Every structure is written in structure tokens, then in C-alpha cells.
JSON list of C-alpha atoms in Angstrom, two decimals:
[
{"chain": "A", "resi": 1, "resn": "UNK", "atom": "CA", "xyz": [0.00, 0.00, 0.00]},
{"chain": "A", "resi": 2, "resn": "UNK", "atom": "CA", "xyz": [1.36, 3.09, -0.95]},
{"chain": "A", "resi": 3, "resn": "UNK", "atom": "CA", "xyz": [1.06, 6.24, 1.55]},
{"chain": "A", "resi": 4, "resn": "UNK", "atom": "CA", "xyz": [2.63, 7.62, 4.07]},
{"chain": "A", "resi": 5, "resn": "UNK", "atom": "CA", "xyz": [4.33, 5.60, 7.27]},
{"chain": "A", "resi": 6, "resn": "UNK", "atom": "CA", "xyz": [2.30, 6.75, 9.90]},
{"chain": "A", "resi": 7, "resn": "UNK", "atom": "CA", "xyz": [-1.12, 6.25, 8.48]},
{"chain": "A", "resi": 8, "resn": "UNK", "atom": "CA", "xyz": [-0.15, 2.49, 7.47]},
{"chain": "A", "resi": 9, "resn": "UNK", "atom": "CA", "xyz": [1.39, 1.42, 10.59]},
{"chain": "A", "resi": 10, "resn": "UNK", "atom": "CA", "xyz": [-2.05, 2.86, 12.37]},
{"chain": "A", "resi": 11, "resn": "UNK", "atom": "CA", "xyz": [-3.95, 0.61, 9.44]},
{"chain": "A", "resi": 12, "resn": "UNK", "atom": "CA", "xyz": [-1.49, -2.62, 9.94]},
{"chain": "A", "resi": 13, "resn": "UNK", "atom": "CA", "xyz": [-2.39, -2.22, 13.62]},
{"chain": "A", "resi": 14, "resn": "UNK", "atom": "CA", "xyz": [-5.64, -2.10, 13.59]},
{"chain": "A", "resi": 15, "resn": "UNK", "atom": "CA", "xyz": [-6.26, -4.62, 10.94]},
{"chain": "A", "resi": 16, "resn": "UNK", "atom": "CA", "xyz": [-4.02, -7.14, 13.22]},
{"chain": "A", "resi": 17, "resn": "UNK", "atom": "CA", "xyz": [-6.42, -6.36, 16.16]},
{"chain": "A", "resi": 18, "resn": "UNK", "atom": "CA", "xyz": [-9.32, -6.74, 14.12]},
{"chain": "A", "resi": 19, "resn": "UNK", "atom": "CA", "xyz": [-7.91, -10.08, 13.13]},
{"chain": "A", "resi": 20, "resn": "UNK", "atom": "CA", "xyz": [-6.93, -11.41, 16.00]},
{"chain": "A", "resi": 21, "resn": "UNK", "atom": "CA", "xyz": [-10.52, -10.41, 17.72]},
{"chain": "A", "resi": 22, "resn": "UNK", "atom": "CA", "xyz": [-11.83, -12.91, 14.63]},
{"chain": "A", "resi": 23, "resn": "UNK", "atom": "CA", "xyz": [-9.68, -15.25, 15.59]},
{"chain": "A", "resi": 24, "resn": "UNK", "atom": "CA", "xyz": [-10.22, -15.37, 19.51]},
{"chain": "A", "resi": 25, "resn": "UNK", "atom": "CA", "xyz": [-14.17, -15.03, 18.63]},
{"chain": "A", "resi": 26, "resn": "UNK", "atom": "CA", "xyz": [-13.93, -18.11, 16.19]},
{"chain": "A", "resi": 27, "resn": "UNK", "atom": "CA", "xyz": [-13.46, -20.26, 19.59]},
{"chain": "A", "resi": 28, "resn": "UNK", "atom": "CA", "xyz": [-16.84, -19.46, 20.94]},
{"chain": "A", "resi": 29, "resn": "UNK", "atom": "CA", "xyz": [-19.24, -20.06, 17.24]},
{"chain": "A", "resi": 30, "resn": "UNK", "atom": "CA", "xyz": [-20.82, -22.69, 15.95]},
{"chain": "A", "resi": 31, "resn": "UNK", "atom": "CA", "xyz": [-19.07, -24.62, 13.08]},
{"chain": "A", "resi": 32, "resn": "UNK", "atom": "CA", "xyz": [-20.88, -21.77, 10.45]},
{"chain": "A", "resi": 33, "resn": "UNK", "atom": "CA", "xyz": [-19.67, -19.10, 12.90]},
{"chain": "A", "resi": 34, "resn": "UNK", "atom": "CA", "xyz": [-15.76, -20.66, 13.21]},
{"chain": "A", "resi": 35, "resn": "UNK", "atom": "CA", "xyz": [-15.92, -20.69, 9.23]},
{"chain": "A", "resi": 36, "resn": "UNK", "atom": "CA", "xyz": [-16.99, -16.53, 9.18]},
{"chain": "A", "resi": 37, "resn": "UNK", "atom": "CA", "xyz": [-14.39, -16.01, 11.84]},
{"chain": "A", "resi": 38, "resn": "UNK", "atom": "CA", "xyz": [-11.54, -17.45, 10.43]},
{"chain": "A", "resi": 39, "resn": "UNK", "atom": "CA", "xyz": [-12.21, -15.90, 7.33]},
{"chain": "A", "resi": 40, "resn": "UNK", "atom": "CA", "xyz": [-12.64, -12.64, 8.58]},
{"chain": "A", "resi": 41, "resn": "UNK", "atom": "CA", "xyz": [-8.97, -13.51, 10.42]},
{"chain": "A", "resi": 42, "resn": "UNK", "atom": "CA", "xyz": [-7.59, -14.15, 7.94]},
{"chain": "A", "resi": 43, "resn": "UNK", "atom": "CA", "xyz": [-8.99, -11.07, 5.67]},
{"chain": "A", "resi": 44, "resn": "UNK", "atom": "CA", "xyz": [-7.58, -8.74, 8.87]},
{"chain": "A", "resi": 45, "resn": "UNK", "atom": "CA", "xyz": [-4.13, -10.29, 9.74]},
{"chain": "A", "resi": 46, "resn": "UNK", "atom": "CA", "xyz": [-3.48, -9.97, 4.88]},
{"chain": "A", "resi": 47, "resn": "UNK", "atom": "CA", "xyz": [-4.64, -6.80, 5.14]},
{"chain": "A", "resi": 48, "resn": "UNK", "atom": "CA", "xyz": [-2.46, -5.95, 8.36]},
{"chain": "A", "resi": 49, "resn": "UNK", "atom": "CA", "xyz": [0.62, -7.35, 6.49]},
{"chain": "A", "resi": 50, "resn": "UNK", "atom": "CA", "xyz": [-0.40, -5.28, 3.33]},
{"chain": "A", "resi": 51, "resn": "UNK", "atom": "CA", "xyz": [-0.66, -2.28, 5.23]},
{"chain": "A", "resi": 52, "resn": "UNK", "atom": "CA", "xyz": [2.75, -2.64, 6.39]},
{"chain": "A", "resi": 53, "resn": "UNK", "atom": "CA", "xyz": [4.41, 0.93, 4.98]},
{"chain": "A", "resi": 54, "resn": "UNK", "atom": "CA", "xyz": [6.77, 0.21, 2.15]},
{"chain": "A", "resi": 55, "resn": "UNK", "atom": "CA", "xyz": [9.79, 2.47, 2.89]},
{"chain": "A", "resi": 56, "resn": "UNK", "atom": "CA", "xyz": [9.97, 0.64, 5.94]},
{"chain": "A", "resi": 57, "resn": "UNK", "atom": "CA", "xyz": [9.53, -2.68, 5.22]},
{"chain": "A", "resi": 58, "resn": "UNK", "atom": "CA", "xyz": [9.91, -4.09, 1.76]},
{"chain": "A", "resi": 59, "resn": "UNK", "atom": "CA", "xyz": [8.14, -7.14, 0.74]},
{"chain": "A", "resi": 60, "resn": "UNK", "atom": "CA", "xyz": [10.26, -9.56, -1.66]},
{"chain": "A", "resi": 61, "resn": "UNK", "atom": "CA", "xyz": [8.96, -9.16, -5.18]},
{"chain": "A", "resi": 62, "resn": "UNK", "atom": "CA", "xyz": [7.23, -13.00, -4.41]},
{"chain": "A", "resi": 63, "resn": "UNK", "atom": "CA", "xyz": [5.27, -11.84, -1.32]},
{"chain": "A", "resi": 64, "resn": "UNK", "atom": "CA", "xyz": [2.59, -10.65, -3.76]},
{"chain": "A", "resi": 65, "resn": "UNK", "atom": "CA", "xyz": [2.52, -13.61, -5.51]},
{"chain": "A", "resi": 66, "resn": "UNK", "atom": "CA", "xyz": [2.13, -15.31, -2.08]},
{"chain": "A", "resi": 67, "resn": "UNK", "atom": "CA", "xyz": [-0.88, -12.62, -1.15]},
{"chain": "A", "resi": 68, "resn": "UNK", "atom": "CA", "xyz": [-2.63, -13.30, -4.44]},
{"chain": "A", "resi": 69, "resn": "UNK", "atom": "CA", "xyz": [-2.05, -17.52, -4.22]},
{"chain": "A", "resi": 70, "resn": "UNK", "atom": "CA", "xyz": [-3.47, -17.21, -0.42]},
{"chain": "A", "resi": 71, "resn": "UNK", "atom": "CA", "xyz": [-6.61, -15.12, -0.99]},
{"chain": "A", "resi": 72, "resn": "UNK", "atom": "CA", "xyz": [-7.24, -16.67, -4.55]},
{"chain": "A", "resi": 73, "resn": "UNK", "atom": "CA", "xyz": [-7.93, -19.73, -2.34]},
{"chain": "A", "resi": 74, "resn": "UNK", "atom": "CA", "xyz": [-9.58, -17.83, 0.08]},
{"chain": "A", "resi": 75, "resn": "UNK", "atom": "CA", "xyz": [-12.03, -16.78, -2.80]},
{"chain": "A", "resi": 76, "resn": "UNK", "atom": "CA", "xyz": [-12.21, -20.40, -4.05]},
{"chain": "A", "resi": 77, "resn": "UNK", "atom": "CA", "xyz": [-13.24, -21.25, -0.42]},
{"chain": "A", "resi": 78, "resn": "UNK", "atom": "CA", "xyz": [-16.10, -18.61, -0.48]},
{"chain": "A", "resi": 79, "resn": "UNK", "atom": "CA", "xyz": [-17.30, -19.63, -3.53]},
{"chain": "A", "resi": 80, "resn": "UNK", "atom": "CA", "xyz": [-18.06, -22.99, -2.08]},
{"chain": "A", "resi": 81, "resn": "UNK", "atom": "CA", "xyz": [-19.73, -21.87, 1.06]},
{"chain": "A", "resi": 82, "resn": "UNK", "atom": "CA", "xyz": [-21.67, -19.59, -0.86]},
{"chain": "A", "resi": 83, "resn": "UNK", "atom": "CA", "xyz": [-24.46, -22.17, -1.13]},
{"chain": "A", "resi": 84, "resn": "UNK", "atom": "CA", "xyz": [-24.87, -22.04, 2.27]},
{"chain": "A", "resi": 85, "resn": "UNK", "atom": "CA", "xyz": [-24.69, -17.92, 2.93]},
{"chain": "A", "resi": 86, "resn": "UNK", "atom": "CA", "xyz": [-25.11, -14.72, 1.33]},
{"chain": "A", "resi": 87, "resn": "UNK", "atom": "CA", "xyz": [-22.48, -13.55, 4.03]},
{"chain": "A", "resi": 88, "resn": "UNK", "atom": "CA", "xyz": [-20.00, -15.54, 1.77]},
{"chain": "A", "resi": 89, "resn": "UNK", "atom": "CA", "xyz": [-20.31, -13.34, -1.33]},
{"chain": "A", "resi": 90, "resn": "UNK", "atom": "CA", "xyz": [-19.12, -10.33, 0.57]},
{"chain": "A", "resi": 91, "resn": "UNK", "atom": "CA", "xyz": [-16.36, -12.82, 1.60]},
{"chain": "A", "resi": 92, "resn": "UNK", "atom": "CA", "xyz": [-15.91, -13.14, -1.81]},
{"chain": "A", "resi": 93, "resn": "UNK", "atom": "CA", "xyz": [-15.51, -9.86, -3.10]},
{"chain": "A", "resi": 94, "resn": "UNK", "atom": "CA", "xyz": [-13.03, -9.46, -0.20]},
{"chain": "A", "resi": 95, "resn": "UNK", "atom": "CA", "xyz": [-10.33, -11.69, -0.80]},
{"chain": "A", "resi": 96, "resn": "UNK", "atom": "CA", "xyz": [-10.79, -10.95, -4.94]},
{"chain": "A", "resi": 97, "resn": "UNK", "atom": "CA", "xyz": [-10.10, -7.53, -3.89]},
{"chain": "A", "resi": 98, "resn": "UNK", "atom": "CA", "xyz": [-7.15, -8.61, -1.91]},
{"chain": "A", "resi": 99, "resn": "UNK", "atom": "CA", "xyz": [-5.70, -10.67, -5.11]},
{"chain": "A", "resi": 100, "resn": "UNK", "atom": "CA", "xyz": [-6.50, -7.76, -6.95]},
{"chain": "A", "resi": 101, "resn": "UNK", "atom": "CA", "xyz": [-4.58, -5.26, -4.89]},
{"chain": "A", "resi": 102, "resn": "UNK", "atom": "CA", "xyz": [-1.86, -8.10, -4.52]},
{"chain": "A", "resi": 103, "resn": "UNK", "atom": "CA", "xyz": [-1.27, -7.81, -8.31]},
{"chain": "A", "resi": 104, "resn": "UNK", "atom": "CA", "xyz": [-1.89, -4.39, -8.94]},
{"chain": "A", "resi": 105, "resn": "UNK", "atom": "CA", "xyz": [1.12, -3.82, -6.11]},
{"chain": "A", "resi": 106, "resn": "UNK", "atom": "CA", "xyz": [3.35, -6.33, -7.67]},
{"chain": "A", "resi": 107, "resn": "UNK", "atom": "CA", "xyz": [6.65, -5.11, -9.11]},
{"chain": "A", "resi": 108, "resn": "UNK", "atom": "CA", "xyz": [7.09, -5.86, -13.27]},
{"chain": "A", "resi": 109, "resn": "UNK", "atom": "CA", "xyz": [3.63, -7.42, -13.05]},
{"chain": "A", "resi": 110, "resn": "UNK", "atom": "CA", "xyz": [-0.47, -6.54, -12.89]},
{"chain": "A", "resi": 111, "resn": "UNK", "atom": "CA", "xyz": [-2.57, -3.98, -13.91]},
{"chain": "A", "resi": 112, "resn": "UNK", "atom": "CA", "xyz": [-0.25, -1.12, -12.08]},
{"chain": "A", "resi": 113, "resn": "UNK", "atom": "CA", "xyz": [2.64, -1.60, -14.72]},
{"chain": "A", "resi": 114, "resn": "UNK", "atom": "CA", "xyz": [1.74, -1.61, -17.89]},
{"chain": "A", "resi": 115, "resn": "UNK", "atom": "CA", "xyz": [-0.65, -5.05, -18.38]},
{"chain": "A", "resi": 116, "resn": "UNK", "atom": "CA", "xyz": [-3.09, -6.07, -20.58]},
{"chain": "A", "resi": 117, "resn": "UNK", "atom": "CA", "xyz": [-5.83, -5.22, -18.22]},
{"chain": "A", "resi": 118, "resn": "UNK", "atom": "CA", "xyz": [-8.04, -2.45, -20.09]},
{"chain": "A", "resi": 119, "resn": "UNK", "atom": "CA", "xyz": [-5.95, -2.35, -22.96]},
{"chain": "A", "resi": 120, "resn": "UNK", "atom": "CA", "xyz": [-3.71, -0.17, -21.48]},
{"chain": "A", "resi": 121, "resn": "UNK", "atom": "CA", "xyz": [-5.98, 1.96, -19.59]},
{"chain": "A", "resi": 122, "resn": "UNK", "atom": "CA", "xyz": [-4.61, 1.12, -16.36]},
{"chain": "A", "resi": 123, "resn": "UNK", "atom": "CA", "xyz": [-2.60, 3.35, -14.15]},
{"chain": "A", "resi": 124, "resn": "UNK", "atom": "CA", "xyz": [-0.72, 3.21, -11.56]},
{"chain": "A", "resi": 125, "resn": "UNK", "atom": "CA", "xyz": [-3.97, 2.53, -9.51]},
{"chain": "A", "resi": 126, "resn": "UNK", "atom": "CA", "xyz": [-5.14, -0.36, -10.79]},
{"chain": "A", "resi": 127, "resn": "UNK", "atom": "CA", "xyz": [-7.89, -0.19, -13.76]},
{"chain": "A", "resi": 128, "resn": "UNK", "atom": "CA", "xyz": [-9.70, 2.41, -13.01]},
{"chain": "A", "resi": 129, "resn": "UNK", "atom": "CA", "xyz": [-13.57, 1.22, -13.42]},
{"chain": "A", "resi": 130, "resn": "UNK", "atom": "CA", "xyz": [-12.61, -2.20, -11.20]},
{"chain": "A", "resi": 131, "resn": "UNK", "atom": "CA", "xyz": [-10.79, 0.09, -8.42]},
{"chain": "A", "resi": 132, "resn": "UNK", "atom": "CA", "xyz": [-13.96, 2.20, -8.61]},
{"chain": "A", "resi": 133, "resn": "UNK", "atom": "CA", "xyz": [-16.55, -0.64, -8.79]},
{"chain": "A", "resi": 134, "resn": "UNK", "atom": "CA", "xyz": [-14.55, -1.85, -5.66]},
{"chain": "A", "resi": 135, "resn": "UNK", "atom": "CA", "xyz": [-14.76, 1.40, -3.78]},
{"chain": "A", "resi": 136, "resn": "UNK", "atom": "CA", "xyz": [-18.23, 2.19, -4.26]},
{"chain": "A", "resi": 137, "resn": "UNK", "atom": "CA", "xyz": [-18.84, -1.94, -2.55]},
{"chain": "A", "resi": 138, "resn": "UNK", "atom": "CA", "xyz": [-17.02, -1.19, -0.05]},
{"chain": "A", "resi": 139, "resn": "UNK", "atom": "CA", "xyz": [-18.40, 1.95, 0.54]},
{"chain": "A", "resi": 140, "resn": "UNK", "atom": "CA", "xyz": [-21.76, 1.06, 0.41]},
{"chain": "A", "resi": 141, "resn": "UNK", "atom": "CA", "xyz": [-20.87, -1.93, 2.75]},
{"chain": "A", "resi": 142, "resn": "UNK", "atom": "CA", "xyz": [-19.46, 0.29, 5.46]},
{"chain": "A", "resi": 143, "resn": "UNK", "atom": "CA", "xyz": [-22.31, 2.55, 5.85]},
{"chain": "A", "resi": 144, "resn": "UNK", "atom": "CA", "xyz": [-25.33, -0.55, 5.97]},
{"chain": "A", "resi": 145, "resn": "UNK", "atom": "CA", "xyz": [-22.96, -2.25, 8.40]},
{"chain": "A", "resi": 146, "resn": "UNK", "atom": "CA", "xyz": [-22.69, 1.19, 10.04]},
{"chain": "A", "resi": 147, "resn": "UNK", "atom": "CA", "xyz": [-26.03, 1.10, 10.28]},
{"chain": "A", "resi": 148, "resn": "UNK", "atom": "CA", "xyz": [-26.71, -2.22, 11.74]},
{"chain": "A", "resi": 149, "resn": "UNK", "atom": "CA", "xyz": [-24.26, -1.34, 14.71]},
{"chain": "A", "resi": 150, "resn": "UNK", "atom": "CA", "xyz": [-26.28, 1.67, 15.32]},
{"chain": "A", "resi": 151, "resn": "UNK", "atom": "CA", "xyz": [-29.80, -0.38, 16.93]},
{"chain": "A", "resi": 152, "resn": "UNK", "atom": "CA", "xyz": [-27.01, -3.23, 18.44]},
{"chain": "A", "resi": 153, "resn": "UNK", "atom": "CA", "xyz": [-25.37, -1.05, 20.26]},
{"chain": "A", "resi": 154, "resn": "UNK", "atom": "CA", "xyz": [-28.06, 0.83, 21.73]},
{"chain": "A", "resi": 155, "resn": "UNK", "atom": "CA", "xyz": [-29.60, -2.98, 22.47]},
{"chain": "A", "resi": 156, "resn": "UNK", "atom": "CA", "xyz": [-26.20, -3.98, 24.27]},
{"chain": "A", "resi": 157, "resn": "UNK", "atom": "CA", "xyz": [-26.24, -0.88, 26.60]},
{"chain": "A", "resi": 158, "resn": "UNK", "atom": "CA", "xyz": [-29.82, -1.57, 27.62]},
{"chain": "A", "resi": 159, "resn": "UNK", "atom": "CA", "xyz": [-28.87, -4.53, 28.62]},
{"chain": "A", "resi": 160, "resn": "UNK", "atom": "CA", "xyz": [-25.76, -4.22, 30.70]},
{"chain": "A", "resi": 161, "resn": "UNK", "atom": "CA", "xyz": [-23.40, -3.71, 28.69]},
{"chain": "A", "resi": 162, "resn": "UNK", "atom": "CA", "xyz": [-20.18, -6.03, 27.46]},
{"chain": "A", "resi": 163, "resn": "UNK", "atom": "CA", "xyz": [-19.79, -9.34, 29.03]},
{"chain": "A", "resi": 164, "resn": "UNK", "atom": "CA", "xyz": [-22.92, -9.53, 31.06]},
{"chain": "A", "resi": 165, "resn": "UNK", "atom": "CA", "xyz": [-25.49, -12.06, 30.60]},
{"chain": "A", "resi": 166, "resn": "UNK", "atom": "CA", "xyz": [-25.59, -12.98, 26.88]},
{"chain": "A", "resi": 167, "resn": "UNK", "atom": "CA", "xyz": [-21.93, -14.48, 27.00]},
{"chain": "A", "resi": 168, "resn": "UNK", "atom": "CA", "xyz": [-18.19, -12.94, 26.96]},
{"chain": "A", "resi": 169, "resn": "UNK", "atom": "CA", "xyz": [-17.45, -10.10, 24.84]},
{"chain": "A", "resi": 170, "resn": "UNK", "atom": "CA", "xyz": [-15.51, -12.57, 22.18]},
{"chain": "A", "resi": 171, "resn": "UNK", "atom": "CA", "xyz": [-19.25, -13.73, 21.73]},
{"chain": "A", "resi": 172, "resn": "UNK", "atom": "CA", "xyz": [-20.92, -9.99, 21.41]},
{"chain": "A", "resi": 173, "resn": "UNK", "atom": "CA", "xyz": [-22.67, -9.75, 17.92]},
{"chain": "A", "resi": 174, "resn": "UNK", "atom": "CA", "xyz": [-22.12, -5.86, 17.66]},
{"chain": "A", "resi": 175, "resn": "UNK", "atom": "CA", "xyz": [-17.99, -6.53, 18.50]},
{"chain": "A", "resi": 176, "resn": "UNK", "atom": "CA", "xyz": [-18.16, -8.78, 15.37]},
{"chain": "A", "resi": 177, "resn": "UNK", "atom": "CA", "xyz": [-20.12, -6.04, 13.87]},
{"chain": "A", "resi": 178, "resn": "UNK", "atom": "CA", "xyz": [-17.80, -3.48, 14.32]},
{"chain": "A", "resi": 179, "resn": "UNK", "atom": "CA", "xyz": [-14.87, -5.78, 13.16]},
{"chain": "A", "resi": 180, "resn": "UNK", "atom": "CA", "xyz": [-16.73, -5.89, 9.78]},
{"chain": "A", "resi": 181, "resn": "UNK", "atom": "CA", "xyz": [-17.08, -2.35, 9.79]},
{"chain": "A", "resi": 182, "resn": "UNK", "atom": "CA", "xyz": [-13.30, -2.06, 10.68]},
{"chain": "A", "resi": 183, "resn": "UNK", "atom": "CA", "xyz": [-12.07, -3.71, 7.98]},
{"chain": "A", "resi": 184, "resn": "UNK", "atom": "CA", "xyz": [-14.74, -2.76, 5.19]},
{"chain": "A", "resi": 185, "resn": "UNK", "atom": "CA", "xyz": [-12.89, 0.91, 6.07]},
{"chain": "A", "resi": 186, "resn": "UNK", "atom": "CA", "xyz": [-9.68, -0.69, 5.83]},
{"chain": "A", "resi": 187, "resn": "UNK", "atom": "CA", "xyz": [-10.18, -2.31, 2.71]},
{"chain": "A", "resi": 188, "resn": "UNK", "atom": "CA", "xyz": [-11.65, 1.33, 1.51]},
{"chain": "A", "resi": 189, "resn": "UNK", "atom": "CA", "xyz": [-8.34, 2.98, 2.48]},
{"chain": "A", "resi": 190, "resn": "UNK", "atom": "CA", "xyz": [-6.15, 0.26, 0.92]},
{"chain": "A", "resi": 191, "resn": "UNK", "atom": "CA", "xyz": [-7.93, 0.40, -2.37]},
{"chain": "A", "resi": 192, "resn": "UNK", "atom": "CA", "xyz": [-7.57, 4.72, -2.61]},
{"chain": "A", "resi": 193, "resn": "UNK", "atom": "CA", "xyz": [-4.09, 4.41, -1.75]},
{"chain": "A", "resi": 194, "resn": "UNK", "atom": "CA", "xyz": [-3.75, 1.87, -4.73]}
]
């Protein structure tokens, strides 16, 4: 991701904590739950290590190709489970987005340098229309899940607040809402700073 250091470090970090939230909360779901919950892990620890800033750490030329193997199979995966979930097509779009980006940030390779993407329409961000088609998802995404955290929350605080009756607060829907949330805003950053 290209930007400057400060603002990716504060992404990487919060996309790890995001991540490792899905991964604690995958403990406590049932087997449909542990499946959304590692996926969303793994969605917030690649976007953490995508995040990291550039100038500071350098990823070898086949760390993309390792990003792009990794979520291709995550998308493969959520294509499957699709059948049972609409919650797997945002899964989906996710990790295409994340072999997209891993691509487009490849050196000598993708979209960003010179490819036969869009017959040369593409710029240093990507092709344009895909980038935007993925922006306006995910921005779209993050207000309705906005939105759903908005009643949840106001729900939770009537009754008692975190970790009261209702379970732990690894088993808190609106936490697992707001994770979503998280990293549908991450994954809007990452994609403008393409």
C-alpha cells in the first residue's frame, strides 16, 4: 500500500487487532460461525501485512505472488460456502479484492505496470472502473454495516453492557459487527491508496 508511514502502521495495527478479535471469537461459534471467523482472520491479519508501509519494510517481489495464491484460495473457499450464505459473497468480493490489490502492487507485473488489463488503460492505480466498482462496494458496505451497529449497540447498553449475561465479549454480535465495519474501512483505504 502506498502512503505515508504513519497512516499504514495505524492501518497494519488495527487490521491485526481486528484479526486477532476474529480469531479469539472463532473459539466461541458454531461450526458456520468458526468458518466466518476465520475468514474474517484471515482477511484482517493480509490486510495488516499489506498495510505494512513500504519504505519501511519491503516485501520480496514474491510476497505478492504469495498474497494473491493465499486469498485466490480464500475466494475459491467462499465460492463454495456460498451455497450455504449470502455472508459468503461479501467474503468473496473481499479476498478478490485482496488478489486484486496483490497484483496491482506487484513489481514488473499486474494492472499497475503496464498489463493487458483495459488495454492499457490502467494506471498506476489499478484499472480504473474495477478500483472504482470496488470502492463504491465497499463503501456502500461500510455505511449498511454502520447502520446495523447503530440499533445493536443501543440494544447492548440496555442490557448491561459487554460481558454480562448474553456471553463474553468474544461472543458480542455488535464486536463482530464493528470488526466488519473495521475492515470494510480498511479495505476502503487500501484500495484509494492503490
Amino acid at each position: 500500500m502506498h502512503g505515508p508511514a504513519m497512516s499504514g502502521w495505524l492501518l497494519m495495527a488495527l487490521c491485526a487487532v481486528t484479526g486477532a478479535y476474529c480469531l479469539l471469537r472463532s473459539g466461541g461459534e458454531t461450526a458456520e460461525g468458526r468458518r466466518t471467523a476465520r475468514a474474517e482472520a484471515l482477511m484482517g491479519f493480509g490486510m495488516a501485512a499489506m498495510a505494512v508501509p513500504a519504505a519501511v519494510v519491503t516485501p520480496p517481489a514474491w510476497g505478492w505472488a504469495v498474497y494473491a495464491g493465499l486469498f485466490g484460495a480464500a475466494s475459491l473457499r467462499a465460492l463454495w460456502f456460498l451455497r450455504r450464505g449470502g455472508h459468503h459473497l461479501h467474503h468473496l468480493v473481499g479476498s478478490s479484492a485482496m488478489v486484486y490489490m496483490a497484483l496491482t502492487m506487484a513489481p514488473g507485473g499486474g494492472a499497475a505496470h503496464g498489463g493487458h488489463a483495459g488495454h492499457g488503460v490502467a494506471t498506476a492505480g489499478g484499472v480504473p472502473l474495477l478500483t472504482g466498482l470496488l470502492l463504491a462496494y465497499y463503501a456502500v458496505y461500510v455505511l449498511w454495516s454502520g447502520s446495523r451497529l447503530i440499533p445493536v449497540a443501543a440494544t447492548a447498553t440496555a442490557g448491561g453492557g459487554i460481558g454480562t449475561a448474553g456471553g463474553g465479549w468474544s461472543t458480542r454480535p455488535e464486536l463482530a459487527l464493528a470488526c466488519r465495519l473495521t475492515m470494510g474501512l480498511a479495505m476502503f483505504a487500501m484500495l484509494l491508496a492503490l
